[in-house]
Amino acid sequence: MRLFCAHRPVSSAARRLDQLLANLGYCSRREARAWVEAGHVMVRGAVADDPGLKALPADVRIDGEPPDHPAGLLLALHKPAGLVCSHDAREGPLVYGLLPPRWGRRNPAVTSIGRLDKDTSGLLLLTDQSALVHRLTSPKHKVPKLYRATLDRDLAPGLVERFAAGTLVLDGERAPCAPAGLKIVSAREAELTLTEGKYHQVRRMFAACGATVLTLHRTQFGSLELGDLAPGQWRELPLDFFG
Ligand code: URA
């Protein structure tokens, strides 16, 4: 059986009211009839009574307010260490818990663009635009991500050249890592720019050279810098921020 679910793009085109309410997380499609019949929804200034009525989001008011981001969401979040990039609460406290609960009920779902480990902090992008997830995570597009790492020992000589060569093979992998830019900040601190996102890549690259990463923080994703966004805080970005 083929299941259709999350890959319909969110859009600002005309939609049935029950679909609009459910897609934007106000209620389930089943509950939408009661919502409409209770008078929560207006279309072009008149109270709607038919959940099957098609309307442009711009013409709709829900409890007097415009619909919540009908065209989609793109967010920059400062992920604190200790939260997991997962929708499964059994894995630990979720990054999605930092967002308004209604966004957790949207369809398509809001997901992270790539992941950061539980112990990693810094810039995490979130969106409901699956094409954007693909574009920003595909190694083909070589989107640079900048990390700052502190290590348990002094950086070995020759590491800059070793990471830049594009020949480092991680444990359990066949293909080498793409060339990566390493900038030494101090004896045990460095900035690393990656254009791909293998599992635990930064930690494994340093481990391949005998060092353990003690702290890891992402400061930049493509052209976007984390800046002074406080841990746990997020801000919205225009959907076309990355072009
Ligand atoms: N590399 C890692 O090892 N961990 C992250 O969270 C991101 C990149």
JSON list of C-alpha atoms and ligand atoms in Angstrom, two decimals:
[
{"chain": "A", "resi": 1, "resn": "MET", "atom": "CA", "xyz": [0.00, 0.00, 0.00]},
{"chain": "A", "resi": 2, "resn": "ARG", "atom": "CA", "xyz": [1.28, 3.45, -0.86]},
{"chain": "A", "resi": 3, "resn": "LEU", "atom": "CA", "xyz": [0.73, 6.14, 1.74]},
{"chain": "A", "resi": 4, "resn": "PHE", "atom": "CA", "xyz": [0.49, 9.75, 0.69]},
{"chain": "A", "resi": 5, "resn": "CYS", "atom": "CA", "xyz": [1.18, 12.22, 3.42]},
{"chain": "A", "resi": 6, "resn": "ALA", "atom": "CA", "xyz": [3.86, 14.81, 3.98]},
{"chain": "A", "resi": 7, "resn": "HIS", "atom": "CA", "xyz": [5.06, 15.81, 0.54]},
{"chain": "A", "resi": 8, "resn": "ARG", "atom": "CA", "xyz": [2.29, 18.08, -0.64]},
{"chain": "A", "resi": 9, "resn": "PRO", "atom": "CA", "xyz": [3.78, 21.57, -0.65]},
{"chain": "A", "resi": 10, "resn": "VAL", "atom": "CA", "xyz": [2.09, 24.05, 1.64]},
{"chain": "A", "resi": 11, "resn": "SER", "atom": "CA", "xyz": [0.82, 26.87, -0.54]},
{"chain": "A", "resi": 12, "resn": "SER", "atom": "CA", "xyz": [-1.23, 30.00, -0.56]},
{"chain": "A", "resi": 13, "resn": "ALA", "atom": "CA", "xyz": [-3.56, 28.61, -3.26]},
{"chain": "A", "resi": 14, "resn": "ALA", "atom": "CA", "xyz": [-7.30, 28.11, -2.65]},
{"chain": "A", "resi": 15, "resn": "ARG", "atom": "CA", "xyz": [-8.03, 25.19, -0.33]},
{"chain": "A", "resi": 16, "resn": "ARG", "atom": "CA", "xyz": [-11.07, 23.65, 1.37]},
{"chain": "A", "resi": 17, "resn": "LEU", "atom": "CA", "xyz": [-11.53, 25.19, 4.80]},
{"chain": "A", "resi": 18, "resn": "ASP", "atom": "CA", "xyz": [-11.30, 21.83, 6.58]},
{"chain": "A", "resi": 19, "resn": "GLN", "atom": "CA", "xyz": [-8.05, 21.12, 4.74]},
{"chain": "A", "resi": 20, "resn": "LEU", "atom": "CA", "xyz": [-6.65, 24.56, 5.56]},
{"chain": "A", "resi": 21, "resn": "LEU", "atom": "CA", "xyz": [-7.46, 24.19, 9.27]},
{"chain": "A", "resi": 22, "resn": "ALA", "atom": "CA", "xyz": [-5.98, 20.70, 9.45]},
{"chain": "A", "resi": 23, "resn": "ASN", "atom": "CA", "xyz": [-2.85, 21.47, 7.35]},
{"chain": "A", "resi": 24, "resn": "LEU", "atom": "CA", "xyz": [-2.03, 24.48, 9.51]},
{"chain": "A", "resi": 25, "resn": "GLY", "atom": "CA", "xyz": [-2.48, 22.53, 12.75]},
{"chain": "A", "resi": 26, "resn": "TYR", "atom": "CA", "xyz": [-5.60, 24.22, 14.18]},
{"chain": "A", "resi": 27, "resn": "CYS", "atom": "CA", "xyz": [-7.48, 20.92, 14.50]},
{"chain": "A", "resi": 28, "resn": "SER", "atom": "CA", "xyz": [-7.88, 17.56, 12.79]},
{"chain": "A", "resi": 29, "resn": "ARG", "atom": "CA", "xyz": [-9.74, 17.36, 9.48]},
{"chain": "A", "resi": 30, "resn": "ARG", "atom": "CA", "xyz": [-12.51, 15.57, 11.39]},
{"chain": "A", "resi": 31, "resn": "GLU", "atom": "CA", "xyz": [-12.77, 18.34, 13.98]},
{"chain": "A", "resi": 32, "resn": "ALA", "atom": "CA", "xyz": [-12.78, 21.02, 11.27]},
{"chain": "A", "resi": 33, "resn": "ARG", "atom": "CA", "xyz": [-16.52, 20.61, 10.60]},
{"chain": "A", "resi": 34, "resn": "ALA", "atom": "CA", "xyz": [-17.33, 21.47, 14.22]},
{"chain": "A", "resi": 35, "resn": "TRP", "atom": "CA", "xyz": [-14.86, 24.40, 14.08]},
{"chain": "A", "resi": 36, "resn": "VAL", "atom": "CA", "xyz": [-16.54, 25.83, 11.01]},
{"chain": "A", "resi": 37, "resn": "GLU", "atom": "CA", "xyz": [-20.07, 25.18, 12.32]},
{"chain": "A", "resi": 38, "resn": "ALA", "atom": "CA", "xyz": [-19.15, 26.88, 15.61]},
{"chain": "A", "resi": 39, "resn": "GLY", "atom": "CA", "xyz": [-18.43, 30.07, 13.64]},
{"chain": "A", "resi": 40, "resn": "HIS", "atom": "CA", "xyz": [-14.63, 30.27, 14.13]},
{"chain": "A", "resi": 41, "resn": "VAL", "atom": "CA", "xyz": [-13.99, 30.80, 10.40]},
{"chain": "A", "resi": 42, "resn": "MET", "atom": "CA", "xyz": [-14.89, 33.77, 8.19]},
{"chain": "A", "resi": 43, "resn": "VAL", "atom": "CA", "xyz": [-14.40, 34.05, 4.44]},
{"chain": "A", "resi": 44, "resn": "ARG", "atom": "CA", "xyz": [-14.35, 37.55, 2.92]},
{"chain": "A", "resi": 45, "resn": "GLY", "atom": "CA", "xyz": [-16.04, 38.95, 6.01]},
{"chain": "A", "resi": 46, "resn": "ALA", "atom": "CA", "xyz": [-18.89, 36.43, 6.25]},
{"chain": "A", "resi": 47, "resn": "VAL", "atom": "CA", "xyz": [-19.09, 33.56, 8.74]},
{"chain": "A", "resi": 48, "resn": "ALA", "atom": "CA", "xyz": [-18.51, 30.29, 6.84]},
{"chain": "A", "resi": 49, "resn": "ASP", "atom": "CA", "xyz": [-20.80, 27.32, 7.40]},
{"chain": "A", "resi": 50, "resn": "ASP", "atom": "CA", "xyz": [-19.43, 24.80, 4.88]},
{"chain": "A", "resi": 51, "resn": "PRO", "atom": "CA", "xyz": [-16.10, 23.05, 5.73]},
{"chain": "A", "resi": 52, "resn": "GLY", "atom": "CA", "xyz": [-15.86, 22.06, 2.05]},
{"chain": "A", "resi": 53, "resn": "LEU", "atom": "CA", "xyz": [-15.86, 25.67, 0.84]},
{"chain": "A", "resi": 54, "resn": "LYS", "atom": "CA", "xyz": [-12.69, 26.52, -1.09]},
{"chain": "A", "resi": 55, "resn": "ALA", "atom": "CA", "xyz": [-11.04, 29.82, -0.26]},
{"chain": "A", "resi": 56, "resn": "LEU", "atom": "CA", "xyz": [-7.74, 31.62, -0.62]},
{"chain": "A", "resi": 57, "resn": "PRO", "atom": "CA", "xyz": [-5.94, 31.82, 2.75]},
{"chain": "A", "resi": 58, "resn": "ALA", "atom": "CA", "xyz": [-5.75, 35.61, 2.26]},
{"chain": "A", "resi": 59, "resn": "ASP", "atom": "CA", "xyz": [-9.58, 35.73, 2.33]},
{"chain": "A", "resi": 60, "resn": "VAL", "atom": "CA", "xyz": [-9.89, 33.64, 5.51]},
{"chain": "A", "resi": 61, "resn": "ARG", "atom": "CA", "xyz": [-9.94, 34.70, 9.16]},
{"chain": "A", "resi": 62, "resn": "ILE", "atom": "CA", "xyz": [-9.76, 32.15, 11.97]},
{"chain": "A", "resi": 63, "resn": "ASP", "atom": "CA", "xyz": [-11.06, 33.55, 15.25]},
{"chain": "A", "resi": 64, "resn": "GLY", "atom": "CA", "xyz": [-10.52, 36.96, 13.65]},
{"chain": "A", "resi": 65, "resn": "GLU", "atom": "CA", "xyz": [-6.87, 36.32, 12.70]},
{"chain": "A", "resi": 66, "resn": "PRO", "atom": "CA", "xyz": [-5.29, 35.55, 9.32]},
{"chain": "A", "resi": 67, "resn": "PRO", "atom": "CA", "xyz": [-4.29, 31.87, 8.94]},
{"chain": "A", "resi": 68, "resn": "ASP", "atom": "CA", "xyz": [-0.93, 31.01, 10.51]},
{"chain": "A", "resi": 69, "resn": "HIS", "atom": "CA", "xyz": [1.77, 30.94, 7.77]},
{"chain": "A", "resi": 70, "resn": "PRO", "atom": "CA", "xyz": [-0.37, 29.34, 5.03]},
{"chain": "A", "resi": 71, "resn": "ALA", "atom": "CA", "xyz": [2.49, 29.43, 2.48]},
{"chain": "A", "resi": 72, "resn": "GLY", "atom": "CA", "xyz": [4.98, 27.61, 4.72]},
{"chain": "A", "resi": 73, "resn": "LEU", "atom": "CA", "xyz": [7.63, 28.13, 7.38]},
{"chain": "A", "resi": 74, "resn": "LEU", "atom": "CA", "xyz": [11.39, 28.59, 7.42]},
{"chain": "A", "resi": 75, "resn": "LEU", "atom": "CA", "xyz": [13.02, 29.15, 10.81]},
{"chain": "A", "resi": 76, "resn": "ALA", "atom": "CA", "xyz": [16.50, 29.67, 12.23]},
{"chain": "A", "resi": 77, "resn": "LEU", "atom": "CA", "xyz": [16.78, 28.20, 15.74]},
{"chain": "A", "resi": 78, "resn": "HIS", "atom": "CA", "xyz": [19.62, 28.39, 18.26]},
{"chain": "A", "resi": 79, "resn": "LYS", "atom": "CA", "xyz": [19.60, 24.77, 19.38]},
{"chain": "A", "resi": 80, "resn": "PRO", "atom": "CA", "xyz": [20.82, 24.36, 22.94]},
{"chain": "A", "resi": 81, "resn": "ALA", "atom": "CA", "xyz": [22.83, 21.24, 23.76]},
{"chain": "A", "resi": 82, "resn": "GLY", "atom": "CA", "xyz": [20.64, 18.51, 25.29]},
{"chain": "A", "resi": 83, "resn": "LEU", "atom": "CA", "xyz": [17.76, 18.57, 22.79]},
{"chain": "A", "resi": 84, "resn": "VAL", "atom": "CA", "xyz": [17.34, 16.04, 19.97]},
{"chain": "A", "resi": 85, "resn": "CYS", "atom": "CA", "xyz": [16.50, 16.65, 16.31]},
{"chain": "A", "resi": 86, "resn": "SER", "atom": "CA", "xyz": [13.81, 13.97, 16.21]},
{"chain": "A", "resi": 87, "resn": "HIS", "atom": "CA", "xyz": [10.02, 13.69, 16.28]},
{"chain": "A", "resi": 88, "resn": "ASP", "atom": "CA", "xyz": [10.27, 10.71, 18.65]},
{"chain": "A", "resi": 89, "resn": "ALA", "atom": "CA", "xyz": [10.01, 11.78, 22.31]},
{"chain": "A", "resi": 90, "resn": "ARG", "atom": "CA", "xyz": [11.61, 8.46, 23.38]},
{"chain": "A", "resi": 91, "resn": "GLU", "atom": "CA", "xyz": [14.94, 9.87, 22.12]},
{"chain": "A", "resi": 92, "resn": "GLY", "atom": "CA", "xyz": [14.93, 12.73, 24.63]},
{"chain": "A", "resi": 93, "resn": "PRO", "atom": "CA", "xyz": [13.64, 16.31, 24.83]},
{"chain": "A", "resi": 94, "resn": "LEU", "atom": "CA", "xyz": [12.83, 17.47, 21.31]},
{"chain": "A", "resi": 95, "resn": "VAL", "atom": "CA", "xyz": [13.91, 20.68, 19.55]},
{"chain": "A", "resi": 96, "resn": "TYR", "atom": "CA", "xyz": [10.29, 20.94, 18.34]},
{"chain": "A", "resi": 97, "resn": "GLY", "atom": "CA", "xyz": [9.24, 21.55, 21.95]},
{"chain": "A", "resi": 98, "resn": "LEU", "atom": "CA", "xyz": [10.72, 25.06, 21.56]},
{"chain": "A", "resi": 99, "resn": "LEU", "atom": "CA", "xyz": [8.16, 25.95, 18.85]},
{"chain": "A", "resi": 100, "resn": "PRO", "atom": "CA", "xyz": [4.47, 26.85, 19.17]},
{"chain": "A", "resi": 101, "resn": "PRO", "atom": "CA", "xyz": [2.49, 23.59, 19.70]},
{"chain": "A", "resi": 102, "resn": "ARG", "atom": "CA", "xyz": [0.29, 24.29, 16.66]},
{"chain": "A", "resi": 103, "resn": "TRP", "atom": "CA", "xyz": [3.34, 24.04, 14.39]},
{"chain": "A", "resi": 104, "resn": "GLY", "atom": "CA", "xyz": [3.85, 20.50, 15.64]},
{"chain": "A", "resi": 105, "resn": "ARG", "atom": "CA", "xyz": [0.50, 19.53, 14.13]},
{"chain": "A", "resi": 106, "resn": "ARG", "atom": "CA", "xyz": [1.10, 20.98, 10.65]},
{"chain": "A", "resi": 107, "resn": "ASN", "atom": "CA", "xyz": [1.01, 18.85, 7.52]},
{"chain": "A", "resi": 108, "resn": "PRO", "atom": "CA", "xyz": [3.51, 18.82, 5.85]},
{"chain": "A", "resi": 109, "resn": "ALA", "atom": "CA", "xyz": [5.40, 18.55, 9.14]},
{"chain": "A", "resi": 110, "resn": "VAL", "atom": "CA", "xyz": [8.01, 21.06, 10.25]},
{"chain": "A", "resi": 111, "resn": "THR", "atom": "CA", "xyz": [11.37, 19.23, 10.24]},
{"chain": "A", "resi": 112, "resn": "SER", "atom": "CA", "xyz": [15.00, 20.16, 10.71]},
{"chain": "A", "resi": 113, "resn": "ILE", "atom": "CA", "xyz": [17.18, 20.72, 7.65]},
{"chain": "A", "resi": 114, "resn": "GLY", "atom": "CA", "xyz": [19.79, 18.11, 8.50]},
{"chain": "A", "resi": 115, "resn": "ARG", "atom": "CA", "xyz": [20.43, 17.32, 12.15]},
{"chain": "A", "resi": 116, "resn": "LEU", "atom": "CA", "xyz": [22.67, 18.36, 15.00]},
{"chain": "A", "resi": 117, "resn": "ASP", "atom": "CA", "xyz": [23.65, 15.78, 17.63]},
{"chain": "A", "resi": 118, "resn": "LYS", "atom": "CA", "xyz": [22.06, 15.99, 21.06]},
{"chain": "A", "resi": 119, "resn": "ASP", "atom": "CA", "xyz": [25.30, 17.42, 22.48]},
{"chain": "A", "resi": 120, "resn": "THR", "atom": "CA", "xyz": [25.82, 19.94, 19.65]},
{"chain": "A", "resi": 121, "resn": "SER", "atom": "CA", "xyz": [24.53, 23.50, 19.97]},
{"chain": "A", "resi": 122, "resn": "GLY", "atom": "CA", "xyz": [24.06, 26.26, 17.43]},
{"chain": "A", "resi": 123, "resn": "LEU", "atom": "CA", "xyz": [22.27, 27.12, 14.22]},
{"chain": "A", "resi": 124, "resn": "LEU", "atom": "CA", "xyz": [19.54, 24.71, 13.15]},
{"chain": "A", "resi": 125, "resn": "LEU", "atom": "CA", "xyz": [17.18, 25.42, 10.26]},
{"chain": "A", "resi": 126, "resn": "LEU", "atom": "CA", "xyz": [13.62, 24.13, 10.33]},
{"chain": "A", "resi": 127, "resn": "THR", "atom": "CA", "xyz": [11.04, 24.10, 7.56]},
{"chain": "A", "resi": 128, "resn": "ASP", "atom": "CA", "xyz": [7.97, 22.43, 6.07]},
{"chain": "A", "resi": 129, "resn": "GLN", "atom": "CA", "xyz": [9.36, 22.81, 2.53]},
{"chain": "A", "resi": 130, "resn": "SER", "atom": "CA", "xyz": [10.70, 19.40, 1.50]},
{"chain": "A", "resi": 131, "resn": "ALA", "atom": "CA", "xyz": [12.36, 20.77, -1.66]},
{"chain": "A", "resi": 132, "resn": "LEU", "atom": "CA", "xyz": [14.37, 23.16, 0.48]},
{"chain": "A", "resi": 133, "resn": "VAL", "atom": "CA", "xyz": [15.45, 20.35, 2.82]},
{"chain": "A", "resi": 134, "resn": "HIS", "atom": "CA", "xyz": [16.70, 18.44, -0.19]},
{"chain": "A", "resi": 135, "resn": "ARG", "atom": "CA", "xyz": [18.49, 21.40, -1.73]},
{"chain": "A", "resi": 136, "resn": "LEU", "atom": "CA", "xyz": [20.28, 22.46, 1.46]},
{"chain": "A", "resi": 137, "resn": "THR", "atom": "CA", "xyz": [21.31, 18.96, 2.56]},
{"chain": "A", "resi": 138, "resn": "SER", "atom": "CA", "xyz": [22.31, 17.36, -0.75]},
{"chain": "A", "resi": 139, "resn": "PRO", "atom": "CA", "xyz": [26.14, 17.07, -0.96]},
{"chain": "A", "resi": 140, "resn": "LYS", "atom": "CA", "xyz": [25.72, 17.91, -4.64]},
{"chain": "A", "resi": 141, "resn": "HIS", "atom": "CA", "xyz": [24.90, 21.50, -3.73]},
{"chain": "A", "resi": 142, "resn": "LYS", "atom": "CA", "xyz": [27.95, 21.88, -1.42]},
{"chain": "A", "resi": 143, "resn": "VAL", "atom": "CA", "xyz": [26.25, 24.25, 1.03]},
{"chain": "A", "resi": 144, "resn": "PRO", "atom": "CA", "xyz": [28.95, 25.26, 3.58]},
{"chain": "A", "resi": 145, "resn": "LYS", "atom": "CA", "xyz": [28.30, 24.77, 7.30]},
{"chain": "A", "resi": 146, "resn": "LEU", "atom": "CA", "xyz": [30.66, 26.25, 9.85]},
{"chain": "A", "resi": 147, "resn": "TYR", "atom": "CA", "xyz": [31.37, 24.56, 13.19]},
{"chain": "A", "resi": 148, "resn": "ARG", "atom": "CA", "xyz": [33.48, 25.56, 16.17]},
{"chain": "A", "resi": 149, "resn": "ALA", "atom": "CA", "xyz": [34.96, 22.61, 18.08]},
{"chain": "A", "resi": 150, "resn": "THR", "atom": "CA", "xyz": [36.94, 22.33, 21.28]},
{"chain": "A", "resi": 151, "resn": "LEU", "atom": "CA", "xyz": [39.16, 19.27, 21.63]},
{"chain": "A", "resi": 152, "resn": "ASP", "atom": "CA", "xyz": [40.62, 17.15, 24.39]},
{"chain": "A", "resi": 153, "resn": "ARG", "atom": "CA", "xyz": [44.21, 17.63, 23.15]},
{"chain": "A", "resi": 154, "resn": "ASP", "atom": "CA", "xyz": [46.34, 19.97, 21.11]},
{"chain": "A", "resi": 155, "resn": "LEU", "atom": "CA", "xyz": [45.60, 19.91, 17.39]},
{"chain": "A", "resi": 156, "resn": "ALA", "atom": "CA", "xyz": [48.05, 17.68, 15.56]},
{"chain": "A", "resi": 157, "resn": "PRO", "atom": "CA", "xyz": [50.41, 19.30, 13.04]},
{"chain": "A", "resi": 158, "resn": "GLY", "atom": "CA", "xyz": [49.32, 18.85, 9.43]},
{"chain": "A", "resi": 159, "resn": "LEU", "atom": "CA", "xyz": [45.59, 18.64, 10.24]},
{"chain": "A", "resi": 160, "resn": "VAL", "atom": "CA", "xyz": [44.68, 21.63, 8.05]},
{"chain": "A", "resi": 161, "resn": "GLU", "atom": "CA", "xyz": [46.27, 19.94, 5.03]},
{"chain": "A", "resi": 162, "resn": "ARG", "atom": "CA", "xyz": [44.81, 16.53, 5.92]},
{"chain": "A", "resi": 163, "resn": "PHE", "atom": "CA", "xyz": [41.23, 17.86, 6.10]},
{"chain": "A", "resi": 164, "resn": "ALA", "atom": "CA", "xyz": [41.71, 19.99, 2.96]},
{"chain": "A", "resi": 165, "resn": "ALA", "atom": "CA", "xyz": [43.00, 17.08, 0.88]},
{"chain": "A", "resi": 166, "resn": "GLY", "atom": "CA", "xyz": [39.64, 15.33, 0.56]},
{"chain": "A", "resi": 167, "resn": "THR", "atom": "CA", "xyz": [41.24, 11.95, 1.29]},
{"chain": "A", "resi": 168, "resn": "LEU", "atom": "CA", "xyz": [40.19, 11.34, 4.91]},
{"chain": "A", "resi": 169, "resn": "VAL", "atom": "CA", "xyz": [38.14, 8.13, 5.12]},
{"chain": "A", "resi": 170, "resn": "LEU", "atom": "CA", "xyz": [35.95, 7.77, 8.21]},
{"chain": "A", "resi": 171, "resn": "ASP", "atom": "CA", "xyz": [35.58, 4.54, 10.12]},
{"chain": "A", "resi": 172, "resn": "GLY", "atom": "CA", "xyz": [33.02, 2.32, 8.37]},
{"chain": "A", "resi": 173, "resn": "GLU", "atom": "CA", "xyz": [32.92, 4.40, 5.16]},
{"chain": "A", "resi": 174, "resn": "ARG", "atom": "CA", "xyz": [34.33, 3.81, 1.69]},
{"chain": "A", "resi": 175, "resn": "ALA", "atom": "CA", "xyz": [34.20, 7.27, 0.14]},
{"chain": "A", "resi": 176, "resn": "PRO", "atom": "CA", "xyz": [36.52, 9.91, 1.57]},
{"chain": "A", "resi": 177, "resn": "CYS", "atom": "CA", "xyz": [35.18, 13.12, 3.10]},
{"chain": "A", "resi": 178, "resn": "ALA", "atom": "CA", "xyz": [34.97, 16.08, 0.74]},
{"chain": "A", "resi": 179, "resn": "PRO", "atom": "CA", "xyz": [37.70, 18.68, 1.26]},
{"chain": "A", "resi": 180, "resn": "ALA", "atom": "CA", "xyz": [37.02, 20.59, 4.48]},
{"chain": "A", "resi": 181, "resn": "GLY", "atom": "CA", "xyz": [38.36, 23.93, 5.66]},
{"chain": "A", "resi": 182, "resn": "LEU", "atom": "CA", "xyz": [40.05, 23.92, 9.07]},
{"chain": "A", "resi": 183, "resn": "LYS", "atom": "CA", "xyz": [41.05, 27.14, 10.80]},
{"chain": "A", "resi": 184, "resn": "ILE", "atom": "CA", "xyz": [43.05, 26.86, 14.01]},
{"chain": "A", "resi": 185, "resn": "VAL", "atom": "CA", "xyz": [41.69, 29.19, 16.67]},
{"chain": "A", "resi": 186, "resn": "SER", "atom": "CA", "xyz": [43.95, 28.08, 19.54]},
{"chain": "A", "resi": 187, "resn": "ALA", "atom": "CA", "xyz": [45.84, 24.94, 20.57]},
{"chain": "A", "resi": 188, "resn": "ARG", "atom": "CA", "xyz": [42.61, 23.03, 21.34]},
{"chain": "A", "resi": 189, "resn": "GLU", "atom": "CA", "xyz": [40.01, 25.00, 19.41]},
{"chain": "A", "resi": 190, "resn": "ALA", "atom": "CA", "xyz": [39.25, 25.10, 15.68]},
{"chain": "A", "resi": 191, "resn": "GLU", "atom": "CA", "xyz": [36.67, 26.13, 13.12]},
{"chain": "A", "resi": 192, "resn": "LEU", "atom": "CA", "xyz": [35.70, 23.58, 10.50]},
{"chain": "A", "resi": 193, "resn": "THR", "atom": "CA", "xyz": [33.75, 24.22, 7.29]},
{"chain": "A", "resi": 194, "resn": "LEU", "atom": "CA", "xyz": [31.98, 21.21, 5.78]},
{"chain": "A", "resi": 195, "resn": "THR", "atom": "CA", "xyz": [29.99, 21.02, 2.55]},
{"chain": "A", "resi": 196, "resn": "GLU", "atom": "CA", "xyz": [28.40, 17.65, 3.33]},
{"chain": "A", "resi": 197, "resn": "GLY", "atom": "CA", "xyz": [26.70, 16.14, 6.37]},
{"chain": "A", "resi": 198, "resn": "LYS", "atom": "CA", "xyz": [27.78, 12.59, 7.13]},
{"chain": "A", "resi": 199, "resn": "TYR", "atom": "CA", "xyz": [26.59, 11.11, 10.43]},
{"chain": "A", "resi": 200, "resn": "HIS", "atom": "CA", "xyz": [28.52, 12.70, 13.36]},
{"chain": "A", "resi": 201, "resn": "GLN", "atom": "CA", "xyz": [30.95, 13.98, 10.75]},
{"chain": "A", "resi": 202, "resn": "VAL", "atom": "CA", "xyz": [32.89, 16.57, 12.75]},
{"chain": "A", "resi": 203, "resn": "ARG", "atom": "CA", "xyz": [33.35, 14.25, 15.74]},
{"chain": "A", "resi": 204, "resn": "ARG", "atom": "CA", "xyz": [34.40, 11.37, 13.47]},
{"chain": "A", "resi": 205, "resn": "MET", "atom": "CA", "xyz": [36.84, 13.50, 11.46]},
{"chain": "A", "resi": 206, "resn": "PHE", "atom": "CA", "xyz": [38.67, 14.56, 14.61]},
{"chain": "A", "resi": 207, "resn": "ALA", "atom": "CA", "xyz": [38.43, 11.02, 16.01]},
{"chain": "A", "resi": 208, "resn": "ALA", "atom": "CA", "xyz": [40.12, 9.74, 12.82]},
{"chain": "A", "resi": 209, "resn": "CYS", "atom": "CA", "xyz": [43.04, 11.99, 13.78]},
{"chain": "A", "resi": 210, "resn": "GLY", "atom": "CA", "xyz": [43.14, 10.90, 17.43]},
{"chain": "A", "resi": 211, "resn": "ALA", "atom": "CA", "xyz": [41.24, 13.77, 19.08]},
{"chain": "A", "resi": 212, "resn": "THR", "atom": "CA", "xyz": [37.92, 13.82, 20.92]},
{"chain": "A", "resi": 213, "resn": "VAL", "atom": "CA", "xyz": [35.52, 16.71, 20.39]},
{"chain": "A", "resi": 214, "resn": "LEU", "atom": "CA", "xyz": [34.50, 18.10, 23.78]},
{"chain": "A", "resi": 215, "resn": "THR", "atom": "CA", "xyz": [32.09, 20.81, 22.59]},
{"chain": "A", "resi": 216, "resn": "LEU", "atom": "CA", "xyz": [30.62, 21.46, 19.16]},
{"chain": "A", "resi": 217, "resn": "HIS", "atom": "CA", "xyz": [28.69, 24.52, 18.05]},
{"chain": "A", "resi": 218, "resn": "ARG", "atom": "CA", "xyz": [27.42, 25.46, 14.56]},
{"chain": "A", "resi": 219, "resn": "THR", "atom": "CA", "xyz": [27.72, 29.16, 13.79]},
{"chain": "A", "resi": 220, "resn": "GLN", "atom": "CA", "xyz": [26.76, 29.34, 10.12]},
{"chain": "A", "resi": 221, "resn": "PHE", "atom": "CA", "xyz": [24.66, 27.52, 7.53]},
{"chain": "A", "resi": 222, "resn": "GLY", "atom": "CA", "xyz": [25.15, 28.73, 3.94]},
{"chain": "A", "resi": 223, "resn": "SER", "atom": "CA", "xyz": [25.00, 32.52, 4.00]},
{"chain": "A", "resi": 224, "resn": "LEU", "atom": "CA", "xyz": [23.14, 32.60, 7.33]},
{"chain": "A", "resi": 225, "resn": "GLU", "atom": "CA", "xyz": [25.02, 33.30, 10.56]},
{"chain": "A", "resi": 226, "resn": "LEU", "atom": "CA", "xyz": [23.64, 32.44, 13.99]},
{"chain": "A", "resi": 227, "resn": "GLY", "atom": "CA", "xyz": [24.53, 35.93, 15.20]},
{"chain": "A", "resi": 228, "resn": "ASP", "atom": "CA", "xyz": [23.17, 36.94, 18.58]},
{"chain": "A", "resi": 229, "resn": "LEU", "atom": "CA", "xyz": [20.14, 34.64, 18.62]},
{"chain": "A", "resi": 230, "resn": "ALA", "atom": "CA", "xyz": [19.96, 33.37, 22.23]},
{"chain": "A", "resi": 231, "resn": "PRO", "atom": "CA", "xyz": [19.95, 29.61, 23.01]},
{"chain": "A", "resi": 232, "resn": "GLY", "atom": "CA", "xyz": [16.42, 28.23, 22.64]},
{"chain": "A", "resi": 233, "resn": "GLN", "atom": "CA", "xyz": [15.27, 31.22, 20.57]},
{"chain": "A", "resi": 234, "resn": "TRP", "atom": "CA", "xyz": [14.21, 31.10, 16.91]},
{"chain": "A", "resi": 235, "resn": "ARG", "atom": "CA", "xyz": [13.40, 33.62, 14.23]},
{"chain": "A", "resi": 236, "resn": "GLU", "atom": "CA", "xyz": [11.50, 33.40, 10.97]},
{"chain": "A", "resi": 237, "resn": "LEU", "atom": "CA", "xyz": [13.23, 33.70, 7.62]},
{"chain": "A", "resi": 238, "resn": "PRO", "atom": "CA", "xyz": [11.60, 34.52, 4.28]},
{"chain": "A", "resi": 239, "resn": "LEU", "atom": "CA", "xyz": [10.84, 31.28, 2.40]},
{"chain": "A", "resi": 240, "resn": "ASP", "atom": "CA", "xyz": [13.14, 32.47, -0.41]},
{"chain": "A", "resi": 241, "resn": "PHE", "atom": "CA", "xyz": [16.03, 33.33, 1.93]},
{"chain": "A", "resi": 242, "resn": "PHE", "atom": "CA", "xyz": [18.28, 30.73, 0.29]},
{"chain": "A", "resi": 243, "resn": "GLY", "atom": "CA", "xyz": [17.14, 31.71, -3.22]},
{"chain": "B", "resi": 1, "resn": "URA", "atom": "N1", "xyz": [29.05, 16.86, 13.03]},
{"chain": "B", "resi": 1, "resn": "URA", "atom": "C1", "xyz": [28.90, 16.23, 14.21]},
{"chain": "B", "resi": 1, "resn": "URA", "atom": "O1", "xyz": [29.72, 15.41, 14.59]},
{"chain": "B", "resi": 1, "resn": "URA", "atom": "N2", "xyz": [27.83, 16.53, 14.96]},
{"chain": "B", "resi": 1, "resn": "URA", "atom": "C2", "xyz": [26.91, 17.46, 14.61]},
{"chain": "B", "resi": 1, "resn": "URA", "atom": "O2", "xyz": [25.96, 17.69, 15.35]},
{"chain": "B", "resi": 1, "resn": "URA", "atom": "C3", "xyz": [27.07, 18.11, 13.38]},
{"chain": "B", "resi": 1, "resn": "URA", "atom": "C4", "xyz": [28.15, 17.79, 12.60]}
]
